[in-house]
Amino acid sequence: MLEIEHLLPKVEKPARYVGGEYNAVVKDWDRAAVKVAFAFPDVYEVGMSHLGLQILYHVVNSREDALMERVFAPWTDMEGLMREEGIPLFSLESRRPVRDFDILAFTLQYELSFSNVLNMLDLGGIPLRAADRREGMPLVIAGGPCAFNPEPLADFLDAVFLGEAEDGFGELIEVCRQARAAGVDRQGLLRALAQVPGVYVPSFYRVAYDSAGRVREITPADESAPERVVKRVVDDLDRVPYPTRPLVPSTAVVHDRAVLEVFRGCSRGCRFCQAGMIYRPVRERDPERLLEQADEILRHTGYGELSLASLSTTDYSAIRPLVEKLVERYAGERVGLALPSTRVDAFAVDLARLIQKVRKSSLTFAPEAGTQRLRNVINKQVTEEDLLATARAAFEAGWLRIKLYFMLGLPTETLEDVEGINLLARRVLAVGDETGVPKGRLSITTSVSTFVPKAHTPFQWEPFLYLGEVRERQAYLKRRLKGRGLVFHWHDPEASFLEAVFSRGDRRLGAALERAWQLGARLDGWREHFRPDLWRQAFADVGLAPEDYAYRRYAYEDILPWGHLDAGVGKRFLALEHKRALAGETTADCRAGRCTGCGLCPALEVEPRLPQRVAIDAAH
Amino acid sequence: MPRIRLAFRQDGPARFLGHLDVMRTFERACRRAGLRPAYTQGFNPHPKMGFAAPLPVGMNGAREYVDLELESEAPAADVAAALARQLPAGLTVLGARPVEAGGSPLMGQLGRAHYRVTGRAANGEKWDDERLRAAVERFLGRAEVFVTRRTGKGTKKKDIRPGIRSLRARTDGETLILTMELAAGGGGTVRPDEVLRALREEAGLDLVGAEVWRTALLSGDGRLLWEC
Ligand code: SF4
């Protein structure tokens, strides 16, 4: 156990670094054949709010032959002290250096955490570049949504896991265990890993560029490497383990509550949404199982709040009976329900009424775009009438505040669409007045984020809107959205710009990333630490123009840097969706059995799963 | 509603929890144990718990107290046993007893606290018992000892001398051991780190790597709040 006690009084939030939470698993080090450190490249409070961590922690620690411990990015104060005293990055459970583990597994949730990955490797005393790692050093792997374009990190990762890891992670552990037993060297291990479906070994692929520095060709450079790496998907979620004894953080974290995953995937088909594409198809969990799991989780955590999680929870087939049952069972035990609402219809308000007896918070809706034309482009199937009717229902049910989420810079957006945001917010405000919400308490908050094109979506070919233009449109809204009852929120688009550079970036960006880290970039997702000046310097130093990446419009025939990585949804479908978008045509939800032909189900041999028993019987 | 008084130790990883963290941890432990805490009314109900005194982040508590209000009657020993199984590392139940109806809250009874601080002298400076005793004696001989306190608006000077009821120091090999009894509770609190700061500034005694234990919570007249 590393001695860090003397540092803790000197840092902010020392509880981040001590572990010992309820349900933490501390296994016998010497009895686990394969030791995995789950590395979350952000601080404790963010990482501990992540369901994927809880799932993998449970999956791996349930195995006899393996253990998993956690490690998070230290805040700058702790990092400073660790560097001063030469204390290496350590795991929370047994407080051992991460380099003592066999596998260091990062999750990539957000492009702006990439610099933290490098920083954590360095703090761990692990060479940044995969090519420099020697025998006996941990295997550095990564998964998560950003792993679907891991190219900017290609030089730093030994292997990448695409898709859902419940089954695949076990296979990875098996391969490592066998390789060690057989005395196979690092290169041999990577070859064996490349055979595991869903595993991508970047060093086994050669990327050729043309004279303009654009990807010309990606070819396997090792016979073990498949032409394309296809994501893993769990066919039936009821078959795989779910953590009903999750870690309960002792100190406050971002989402501090019990989580029930009601389904995975989303079939609404919003064209900007990466999660909606890469987590297909929709697979619902059995409602009876969910009720059992809710009971176990609450009993094993003591949480007073239960969140029903998914990409679009109100779409769950049995949502109404499920919510009714949960309310009936737990209201007396003071368990609140949290239900992220994405639907804009009366049903959403109805559900919100069920779970919120006291209307203390606001309701949130995400029309995403200000005009019907643009909502058709992005395939967000919400009409203005829907929104206004929903708002009316919400005000009549007693809510006083409504939050509206929009994106600026969507493909084909014009000033008319931007003005549409203002008009929509004002119409919602007018509905509030009409329904008699007291003037002083009625409030409509409009939040705008900036659209970032993502790999594996129909908008992957589209550019990020010019920064200057984003700022002008923000400023326009800021001027317009003033007055009684109106609140306007926006973010500085610089961070979104960097996100756009990396979301569709290629391997050459690794040099810029490394340079930025050397110059001091870290915790870029935190406003107080994000330094755009330093990133500009880094790009200049390595001779790359970030604008070339962010503002690039790809042609359909271009080789995409992530073209060899297969998320299941076919490129032809994405292109078709892109064309439909530009034509203003919408595409239906495939959940109801009307397959819209994205190609995923036949390619991965899965199908959407909607439970047979949608009515939860009275026996419960 | 029935109240149970709990004595507990807080050390190890749990000493880095803030007061709100500790409250939340007790609340969840109660719920896991199937005990139903009583909640306050209003928009943001919280469990009715009365701690004797929040333990500062980083400090160990040898014997801390909390009154838990429950929705239904339960034998104190059962509550203690159930909670003991549910608390995370570093929170240990030492005892429990029912609080008689109308009993005054812990916080109001508190008047003093006892602390034990161990550490080493900075820069390997040599301190023997003789020198320590003399320094402490001179320090205690002062009529006033001012420290600066951060307040909401800025800083202000505060004389902590009246709040220092006793202070002793001795050596144990390289280790220096300080014990002190300081004012605590509604009548004004002096914190051990303030005494350490004053000792450094006024007596040249600079302690590093200090580990602080709050060893006892006492009433105004110096009796243990609860001897369990
Ligand atoms: S293949 Fe059809 S049913 Fe399956 S996810 Fe795609 S659109 Fe939906």
Short mmCIF file of C-alpha atoms and ligand atoms in Angstrom, two decimals, chain A residues 267 280-282 573 590 594-602 608, ligand 1:
data_model
loop_
_atom_site.label_atom_id
_atom_site.label_comp_id
_atom_site.label_asym_id
_atom_site.label_seq_id
_atom_site.Cartn_x
_atom_site.Cartn_y
_atom_site.Cartn_z
CA SER A 267 -34.14 3.70 -32.39
CA ARG A 280 -28.37 -0.11 -31.66
CA PRO A 281 -30.51 -2.17 -31.59
CA VAL A 282 -33.03 -1.40 -28.87
CA PHE A 573 -27.58 3.67 -44.58
CA CYS A 590 -37.61 1.15 -36.00
CA ARG A 594 -40.85 -1.25 -39.03
CA CYS A 595 -37.22 -1.91 -39.77
CA THR A 596 -35.78 1.10 -41.55
CA GLY A 597 -32.89 -0.90 -42.90
CA CYS A 598 -29.86 0.40 -41.03
CA GLY A 599 -28.29 -3.00 -41.63
CA LEU A 600 -27.21 -3.62 -38.05
CA CYS A 601 -29.50 -6.47 -37.09
CA PRO A 602 -28.68 -8.71 -40.03
CA PRO A 608 -34.63 -5.45 -31.29
S1 SF4 C 1 -31.58 -3.22 -38.72
FE1 SF4 C 1 -33.67 -2.39 -38.72
S2 SF4 C 1 -34.55 -3.10 -36.76
FE2 SF4 C 1 -32.31 -3.36 -36.59
S3 SF4 C 1 -31.61 -1.47 -35.60
FE3 SF4 C 1 -31.44 -1.16 -37.83
S4 SF4 C 1 -33.35 -0.17 -38.45
FE4 SF4 C 1 -33.68 -1.03 -36.38
#
